[in-house]
XYZ file of C-alpha atoms in Angstrom:
614
model
C -75.828 152.052 43.838
C -75.523 154.022 47.109
C -72.396 154.502 48.777
C -73.550 152.380 51.656
C -73.589 149.231 49.577
C -70.274 149.965 47.950
C -68.119 149.901 51.255
C -67.919 148.100 54.525
C -68.683 149.740 57.756
C -65.166 150.269 58.614
C -64.065 151.638 55.157
C -66.948 154.102 55.354
C -66.096 155.196 58.824
C -62.498 155.952 57.637
C -63.763 157.663 54.725
C -66.131 159.755 56.677
C -63.546 160.637 59.244
C -61.258 162.306 56.649
C -64.164 164.143 54.793
C -65.827 165.096 58.169
C -62.700 166.846 59.380
C -62.192 168.732 56.183
C -65.891 169.994 55.862
C -66.557 170.473 59.562
C -63.360 171.411 61.339
C -65.017 174.193 63.176
C -67.706 172.142 64.629
C -65.054 169.402 65.455
C -63.042 171.960 67.244
C -65.777 172.129 69.742
C -64.879 168.673 71.088
C -61.189 168.782 70.643
C -59.291 167.749 74.072
C -62.579 166.666 75.756
C -61.315 163.200 76.414
C -58.196 164.309 77.969
C -59.929 165.899 80.915
C -61.015 162.715 82.381
C -64.594 163.945 82.828
C -65.891 163.502 79.101
C -66.751 160.933 76.746
C -64.595 159.769 73.811
C -66.126 161.142 70.580
C -65.527 160.356 67.111
C -62.736 162.418 65.463
C -61.128 162.577 68.644
C -57.385 161.040 69.273
C -59.024 158.638 71.904
C -61.566 157.201 69.429
C -60.981 153.554 68.914
C -58.789 152.601 66.022
C -59.850 150.808 62.987
C -58.175 147.656 64.336
C -59.878 147.844 67.724
C -63.375 148.049 65.778
C -62.132 145.219 63.684
C -61.674 143.168 66.761
C -64.890 144.027 68.088
C -66.692 143.124 64.942
C -65.013 139.706 64.849
C -67.033 138.918 67.894
C -70.177 140.172 66.808
C -72.889 138.240 64.908
C -73.335 141.020 62.325
C -70.935 143.395 60.572
C -70.558 146.846 62.189
C -73.120 149.410 61.174
C -72.159 152.662 59.369
C -75.303 154.495 59.877
C -76.128 157.379 57.142
C -78.673 160.077 56.879
C -81.897 158.819 55.271
C -81.602 161.330 52.413
C -77.971 160.161 51.784
C -78.942 158.252 48.511
C -80.119 161.636 46.942
C -76.792 162.979 47.293
C -74.344 160.064 46.174
C -74.790 160.686 42.347
C -76.167 163.271 40.032
C -78.917 160.827 38.506
C -81.900 159.684 40.591
C -81.286 156.259 42.096
C -83.865 153.669 43.359
C -83.065 154.460 47.089
C -83.455 158.164 46.646
C -86.851 157.569 44.829
C -88.041 155.568 47.825
C -87.069 158.181 50.059
C -88.847 160.967 48.124
C -91.887 158.725 47.878
C -92.081 157.540 51.477
C -90.435 160.245 53.596
C -93.521 160.622 55.703
C -94.049 156.818 56.145
C -93.004 155.770 59.487
C -92.721 152.126 58.473
C -90.146 152.973 55.858
C -88.114 155.444 57.983
C -87.748 152.696 60.573
C -87.351 149.537 58.351
C -85.535 150.908 55.109
C -82.201 149.648 54.338
C -80.599 152.859 55.669
C -82.881 152.936 58.919
C -80.113 152.439 61.102
C -79.283 156.044 60.616
C -82.969 157.226 60.468
C -84.938 159.257 62.846
C -88.785 159.489 62.614
C -88.374 163.249 62.748
C -85.715 164.815 60.512
C -85.269 167.325 63.358
C -83.079 165.160 65.431
C -80.975 164.126 62.648
C -79.656 167.620 62.255
C -76.788 168.953 64.390
C -77.341 172.614 65.407
C -73.840 174.135 66.075
C -73.551 176.833 68.823
C -72.356 179.388 66.065
C -75.736 178.879 64.377
C -75.004 176.859 61.334
C -76.655 173.682 60.849
C -75.384 170.073 59.606
C -77.850 167.845 58.055
C -78.738 165.918 54.990
C -81.910 167.436 53.351
C -84.012 165.510 50.814
C -84.385 168.529 48.745
C -80.966 168.719 47.131
C -81.938 171.852 45.197
C -81.424 173.654 48.624
C -77.762 173.269 47.784
C -76.579 172.132 51.171
C -74.001 169.246 51.453
C -75.204 165.996 52.914
C -73.444 165.728 56.363
C -73.529 163.243 59.180
C -75.130 165.696 61.478
C -76.571 164.097 64.545
C -76.125 160.756 63.285
C -73.600 158.273 65.088
C -70.919 157.166 62.452
C -70.707 153.628 63.790
C -72.918 151.059 65.814
C -73.653 147.551 66.572
C -76.657 145.582 64.960
C -77.534 143.515 68.065
C -79.315 140.152 67.440
C -78.620 138.666 70.960
C -77.773 139.325 74.481
C -74.075 138.406 73.765
C -74.204 140.986 70.997
C -75.429 143.600 73.531
C -72.914 142.496 76.073
C -70.126 142.841 73.645
C -71.322 146.315 72.383
C -71.650 147.587 76.248
C -68.244 146.209 77.203
C -66.575 147.845 74.308
C -68.172 151.178 74.822
C -67.563 151.105 78.473
C -63.915 150.079 78.048
C -63.277 153.135 75.685
C -65.490 155.491 77.443
C -67.812 156.180 74.473
C -70.940 158.255 74.338
C -73.723 155.593 73.822
C -77.094 155.749 72.395
C -79.659 153.074 72.233
C -82.183 152.850 69.339
C -84.883 150.642 67.897
C -86.971 152.770 65.642
C -85.757 156.192 66.169
C -89.338 157.221 66.984
C -88.335 159.654 69.631
C -89.635 163.225 69.759
C -86.645 164.447 71.799
C -83.971 162.890 70.023
C -82.778 160.536 72.707
C -81.982 157.575 70.376
C -79.390 159.437 68.429
C -76.176 161.744 69.124
C -73.476 163.383 67.352
C -70.252 161.413 67.246
C -71.569 158.606 69.409
C -71.743 154.797 69.456
C -74.918 153.223 68.373
C -76.471 149.858 69.840
C -79.319 149.194 67.507
C -81.801 146.816 68.894
C -84.205 146.907 65.808
C -83.730 143.201 64.760
C -84.642 141.775 68.317
C -87.927 140.597 66.740
C -88.771 137.742 69.018
C -92.420 137.221 69.702
C -93.639 134.487 72.127
C -97.183 134.083 73.290
C -97.867 132.472 76.690
C -101.202 130.652 77.551
C -99.773 130.804 81.012
C -96.929 132.881 82.257
C -95.071 132.682 85.523
C -92.773 135.507 86.318
C -89.020 134.349 87.329
C -88.806 134.056 90.971
C -92.545 134.395 91.576
C -94.007 132.006 94.325
C -95.746 128.818 93.337
C -99.155 129.591 92.017
C -98.498 133.013 90.580
C -99.607 132.453 87.029
C -100.780 135.152 84.493
C -102.854 133.904 81.436
C -102.428 135.207 77.900
C -99.348 137.128 78.124
C -96.971 138.026 75.414
C -93.037 138.630 75.317
C -91.704 141.007 72.791
C -88.264 141.478 71.875
C -87.221 145.134 72.054
C -87.107 145.495 68.258
C -90.721 144.524 67.825
C -92.969 147.316 66.485
C -96.642 147.722 67.435
C -97.933 146.658 63.967
C -96.092 143.229 64.594
C -97.237 142.976 68.123
C -100.933 143.718 67.276
C -100.833 141.118 64.496
C -99.574 138.499 67.012
C -102.181 139.525 69.611
C -105.195 140.083 67.191
C -104.442 136.579 65.713
C -105.324 135.130 69.267
C -108.556 137.191 69.583
C -107.033 139.303 72.105
C -105.939 143.117 72.511
C -103.096 144.761 74.093
C -102.303 148.355 75.437
C -100.116 149.682 72.645
C -98.950 152.835 70.879
C -101.300 154.302 68.207
C -99.771 155.998 65.170
C -100.092 155.746 61.449
C -98.373 152.593 60.228
C -98.123 151.324 63.661
C -94.181 151.766 63.459
C -93.471 152.714 67.060
C -91.385 150.251 69.153
C -93.407 148.041 71.314
C -90.938 147.157 74.020
C -88.386 149.955 73.950
C -88.732 153.601 74.950
C -92.543 153.715 74.413
C -93.231 151.502 77.644
C -90.059 152.828 79.356
C -91.535 156.259 79.335
C -94.966 155.241 80.565
C -96.901 154.090 77.142
C -100.112 155.952 76.679
C -102.720 154.469 74.430
C -106.475 154.735 73.453
C -106.845 151.723 75.540
C -105.327 153.038 78.726
C -108.398 154.306 80.305
C -109.932 150.803 79.874
C -106.854 148.892 80.883
C -104.080 151.104 82.299
C -100.884 152.562 80.607
C -98.382 150.398 79.141
C -96.323 150.423 82.291
C -99.390 149.163 84.081
C -99.520 145.996 82.025
C -95.925 144.870 82.095
C -95.259 141.482 83.926
C -91.398 141.197 83.351
C -88.481 142.781 81.617
C -85.199 141.857 80.622
C -82.161 144.178 80.173
C -78.244 144.274 80.040
C -76.932 146.943 82.257
C -73.572 148.978 81.983
C -71.677 146.255 83.627
C -72.722 143.731 81.021
C -74.946 141.794 83.260
C -78.147 140.343 82.126
C -80.979 140.803 84.417
C -84.617 139.195 84.489
C -86.582 141.734 86.563
C -90.164 141.779 87.869
C -92.178 142.371 91.045
C -90.300 139.250 92.625
C -86.898 139.578 91.216
C -84.887 142.894 91.562
C -88.108 144.906 91.927
C -86.242 148.108 92.266
C -84.956 148.060 88.695
C -88.372 146.780 87.404
C -89.934 149.777 89.114
C -87.650 152.232 87.436
C -87.938 150.639 84.062
C -91.714 151.297 84.126
C -91.762 154.861 83.519
C -88.032 155.983 84.458
C -87.417 156.794 80.704
C -85.785 155.052 77.817
C -82.204 154.921 77.204
C -81.191 155.465 80.802
C -81.023 151.997 82.383
C -79.345 149.704 79.990
C -80.516 147.949 76.732
C -83.844 146.289 77.109
C -83.963 142.878 75.741
C -87.585 142.032 75.999
C -90.924 143.095 77.803
C -93.744 140.691 78.730
C -97.237 142.282 78.817
C -100.473 141.149 79.986
C -103.104 141.008 77.131
C -106.858 141.361 77.422
C -110.074 139.936 75.938
C -111.260 141.681 72.857
C -115.033 142.994 72.822
C -117.062 145.202 70.481
C -116.516 148.871 70.723
C -118.062 152.124 69.258
C -116.068 154.433 67.172
C -116.915 158.138 66.935
C -115.412 160.375 64.229
C -115.974 164.114 63.493
C -114.486 166.709 61.424
C -115.277 170.336 61.855
C -113.771 173.146 59.806
C -114.332 176.760 59.467
C -114.323 179.273 56.621
C -113.740 183.040 58.165
C -112.307 185.040 55.408
C -112.407 188.302 57.660
C -110.200 186.475 60.292
C -106.334 186.292 59.857
C -105.448 182.779 58.721
C -103.921 180.339 61.096
C -105.645 181.696 64.256
C -108.163 179.755 66.199
C -109.685 183.076 67.508
C -112.847 182.428 65.694
C -116.204 182.497 67.712
C -117.734 179.516 66.212
C -114.586 177.482 66.497
C -113.932 178.561 70.085
C -117.255 177.722 71.189
C -117.290 174.249 69.675
C -113.820 173.506 71.396
C -114.829 175.149 74.661
C -117.867 172.871 74.773
C -115.688 169.789 74.077
C -113.579 170.714 76.969
C -116.176 171.196 79.302
C -117.918 167.939 78.622
C -114.604 165.830 78.410
C -115.185 164.507 81.873
C -118.542 163.396 81.096
C -117.435 161.828 77.833
C -114.488 159.973 79.613
C -116.993 158.791 82.240
C -119.288 157.355 79.462
C -116.286 155.461 78.394
C -114.695 157.564 75.524
C -111.050 157.845 74.840
C -108.948 158.744 71.901
C -107.714 161.605 69.912
C -108.738 165.290 69.094
C -106.370 167.198 66.727
C -106.472 170.732 65.822
C -104.715 171.452 62.416
C -104.552 174.182 59.938
C -106.242 173.815 56.604
C -103.790 173.282 53.648
C -105.927 175.765 51.645
C -106.662 178.486 54.086
C -104.598 178.101 57.081
C -107.713 178.223 59.223
C -108.148 175.601 61.969
C -110.023 172.351 61.629
C -110.803 169.922 64.293
C -110.446 166.065 63.964
C -112.119 163.786 66.614
C -111.456 160.061 66.679
C -112.740 158.369 69.824
C -113.370 154.646 71.100
C -115.595 153.279 73.651
C -116.744 149.963 74.891
C -119.933 149.161 72.933
C -121.263 147.973 76.565
C -120.910 151.452 78.036
C -124.594 152.424 78.567
C -124.428 156.206 77.934
C -121.410 156.376 75.400
C -123.557 156.675 72.351
C -125.979 159.370 73.810
C -123.176 161.549 75.337
C -121.353 161.549 71.886
C -124.582 162.241 69.857
C -125.328 165.258 72.154
C -121.960 166.782 71.355
C -122.431 166.114 67.644
C -126.077 167.788 67.918
C -124.386 170.836 69.818
C -121.754 171.089 66.905
C -124.531 170.941 64.217
C -126.464 173.616 65.973
C -123.573 175.735 66.208
C -122.985 175.357 62.641
C -126.730 176.017 61.671
C -126.952 179.187 63.869
C -123.581 180.885 63.328
C -123.626 184.431 62.027
C -121.438 185.180 58.846
C -119.061 187.501 60.891
C -118.523 184.493 63.528
C -117.143 182.342 60.683
C -118.948 179.544 58.909
C -118.637 176.086 60.815
C -118.839 172.854 58.806
C -119.446 169.650 60.504
C -118.580 166.556 58.552
C -118.405 162.727 59.086
C -120.120 162.975 62.442
C -120.763 159.297 63.122
C -120.783 156.577 65.630
C -119.917 153.224 64.117
C -120.279 149.704 65.751
C -117.041 147.764 65.292
C -116.209 144.213 66.064
C -113.330 145.353 68.481
C -110.128 147.357 68.756
C -108.470 145.258 66.061
C -110.951 146.476 63.426
C -110.528 150.215 64.609
C -106.661 149.952 64.506
C -106.420 148.381 61.007
C -108.895 150.686 59.599
C -107.523 153.905 60.892
C -103.923 153.476 61.427
C -102.505 150.501 59.429
C -100.633 151.164 56.234
C -101.198 155.051 56.870
C -98.532 157.763 56.737
C -97.885 160.984 58.506
C -96.857 162.427 61.879
C -93.268 161.548 60.773
C -90.703 163.036 58.467
C -91.556 166.650 59.239
C -89.454 169.258 61.219
C -91.046 169.786 64.474
C -90.542 169.872 68.313
C -93.031 169.282 70.923
C -94.285 170.545 74.083
C -96.829 168.993 76.203
C -98.644 168.994 79.664
C -100.986 166.480 81.540
C -104.285 168.149 82.384
C -105.904 166.844 85.567
C -109.551 166.071 85.685
C -110.204 168.533 88.432
C -108.975 171.356 86.320
C -111.324 170.572 83.424
C -114.116 170.315 85.853
C -113.383 173.537 87.624
C -112.007 175.758 85.027
C -112.655 174.488 81.444
C -112.801 177.903 79.872
C -109.139 178.641 80.974
C -108.170 175.267 79.577
C -109.762 175.996 76.119
C -108.461 179.592 76.020
C -104.806 178.287 76.788
C -105.056 175.812 73.993
C -106.430 177.959 71.507
C -104.043 180.910 72.574
C -101.069 178.881 71.832
C -100.663 179.938 68.152
C -99.181 176.799 67.178
C -100.254 174.861 64.102
C -100.728 171.531 65.757
C -102.373 170.880 68.803
C -103.410 167.259 70.259
C -106.077 166.946 73.155
C -105.898 163.216 74.025
C -108.063 161.315 76.575
C -105.407 158.662 77.309
C -105.666 158.941 81.206
C -108.586 158.610 83.728
C -110.485 155.398 84.100
C -108.333 152.487 84.836
C -105.088 154.833 84.788
C -106.486 156.623 87.789
C -107.008 153.554 89.903
C -103.411 152.227 89.912
C -101.397 152.953 92.992
C -99.184 155.915 92.054
C -96.008 154.524 93.675
C -96.228 151.167 92.073
C -94.304 152.334 89.065
C -91.590 155.215 88.455
C -94.060 157.232 86.405
C -94.905 160.667 87.716
C -97.891 160.298 89.946
C -99.620 163.058 88.127
C -100.708 160.586 85.569
C -103.084 159.188 88.109
C -104.973 162.491 88.314
C -104.727 163.349 84.817
C -107.633 162.998 82.119
C -106.054 164.845 79.067
C -102.545 164.744 77.561
C -102.124 167.987 75.534
C -99.594 168.271 72.911
C -98.351 171.165 70.775
C -96.025 171.286 68.036
C -94.812 173.883 65.503
C -93.424 173.105 62.269
C -90.711 174.563 59.991
C -89.646 173.847 56.314
C -86.557 171.995 55.389
C -83.586 174.209 55.101
C -84.873 176.921 57.655
C -82.477 178.948 59.329
C -81.688 178.638 63.165
C -83.474 181.866 63.766
C -86.556 180.493 62.345
C -86.217 177.140 64.128
C -85.601 179.214 67.525
C -88.900 181.121 66.830
C -90.688 177.679 66.725
C -88.827 176.481 69.956
C -90.080 179.878 71.530
C -93.600 179.072 70.704
C -93.154 175.864 72.463
C -91.638 177.522 75.579
C -94.710 179.821 75.553
C -97.212 176.805 75.603
C -95.129 175.199 78.348
C -95.368 178.518 80.610
C -99.112 178.790 79.785
C -99.809 175.123 80.954
C -97.440 175.367 83.950
C -99.424 178.266 85.535
C -102.627 176.270 85.071
C -101.102 173.195 86.542
C -98.638 173.988 89.111
C -96.805 171.128 90.510
C -98.140 168.965 87.498
C -96.496 166.707 85.010
C -95.826 165.774 81.281
C -95.315 162.688 79.392
C -91.679 161.788 79.132
C -91.995 160.503 75.489
C -93.910 163.448 74.153
C -92.582 166.584 75.865
C -90.045 169.332 75.045
C -86.334 169.822 75.551
C -86.891 173.035 77.325
C -88.547 171.938 80.659
C -87.594 174.152 83.455
C -87.490 171.307 86.012
C -87.788 168.181 84.155
C -87.111 166.236 87.352
C -90.531 167.268 88.849
C -92.222 167.410 85.245
C -91.609 163.673 84.412
C -91.312 162.066 87.876
C -92.501 164.291 90.624
C -91.965 162.592 94.010
C -90.199 159.417 92.465
C -87.073 161.265 91.274
C -84.944 160.864 94.252
C -85.695 157.141 94.190
C -84.842 156.861 90.607
C -81.381 158.682 91.142
C -80.531 155.982 93.808
C -81.646 153.040 91.402
C -79.535 154.777 88.710
C -76.445 154.853 90.818
C -76.793 151.286 91.611
C -77.434 149.975 88.098
C -75.443 152.429 86.016
C -72.535 153.991 88.239
C -70.649 154.773 85.317
C -73.522 156.781 83.674
C -72.933 154.946 80.475
C -76.566 155.610 79.552
C -77.640 159.237 79.586
C -80.228 160.840 77.459
C -81.581 164.442 77.284
C -83.742 165.295 80.319
C -83.297 161.665 81.568
C -82.489 160.567 85.127
C -78.995 161.916 86.038
C -78.552 164.084 82.917
C -78.349 167.101 85.130
C -74.717 166.031 85.899
C -73.636 166.546 82.452
C -73.282 169.421 80.039
C -75.878 170.403 77.296
C -74.435 168.066 74.887
C -74.231 165.059 77.471
C -70.598 164.615 76.672
C -68.922 166.010 79.700
C -69.572 165.947 83.456
C -70.242 169.168 85.254
């Protein structure tokens, strides 16, 4: 059996501390003496780190044993023979549900990128699934110990312990974070994954609200609930909820997703995730439990809706408004190219460029007709040439939805039929518009039980594209997207409509969301075991993309949950005019800065590792 099952958490931490010092003394020396300055967090392997007895005393007060998180590929390195847990890892490596719910998921990240540690001298500490690469399995960026919280009391005990010992703290539910904010090297983990309570309310009155303030059909989700579980609960009532869309529906429904804003294919119809929150509960760095809403501690409630996950405390629950279900239309199209005279991997193919440019041009028209959803540009596995996948939904009652989409399909087919050989052959497949009973049928058919988007080495860049830009200069947008030279590009209608009608100052989210129509995402990939030079080359592509879109959208913004670690001015990019107010709320509710995440509110006061104050 795997080592994790043979030892207690405290025994494993003791073993790991000895082996870690032997294997990684060079990296450990980076942290030596930090805690003695009075400006730095106390980290694992430092003399100030709590003793085994101190951890044992903490464990005695908790409802669960302490965690000893390990890398997801650890079982493949614990013995020379293939064991059951390793077989599961190999089989389900790109399955988001497994990565967040396996027996070892406390140490899992949805993207292996952020489980690895990239040392200043260029070496990488990780645990690769491919053991033939010959690298040792190291802890990397995974915290060595943590608390599996099951109650508010557990959270309070964990926070009090971390504050008393000045520990670096990370908060995690599923690890589904594209900037690695839910993990950190040598830190102390607060794992909310098992806060799985779900309560449906026929009527809901927020705490402290005046008499007569009642919402119907609301649902309260514990911060460990994932969208698969939340959707099932809501669909059973014949309702829908604005939620995240991903293969396997593994994203957390009441954690970082909503605190970062929460986009969705349903957002143009019903607003973003933050626009649908009625109440939240949270434990802050002083150990206090807060019930916050528009009537009770509204400043903290405002900050939690878009101010970024992992920054304000440990969220315990979120109460959302649900919506009636109604029939929808679902549009599907796949377009691929065959252009042997063109260098593989480029999108500079006349037929493909014409197709995408037309899509950009008509996007405002499609959005006005009720369409929302996802377009992805990916390289073909066989040729490396680009192909485009369109997956949109619209209310079946939208009068022009079907005709506007049919017009685009007709354009694509005409382009395919009339293309000259030197322009590249265009193939249009699966161009269809289906009538479905509702969002539930669409989500269950297209995403439930599916794999993908996770388990790969990647980093993201992104930008919000305002509607005015698409209307005034669609060619420049298409050129910028196709000129990225990045394998995966997403072009998502997750704004406009109801998103644009919300008061920009009602939540902490960047007001740029209210002018946006498209969320564009770009993500280079690299193979497991790649050198830091290769990884840095991929990161340079992200920086190139960011520069291109900043030039197109000066003063604009990006989505906090799907962005990059290289924003030149993250304060403006993620929050715009709201940042100074967020700073004030942060100082009020977390004066000791216990909760700090990359490019989060207040992170500019800390070094690059977020371990020492500047």
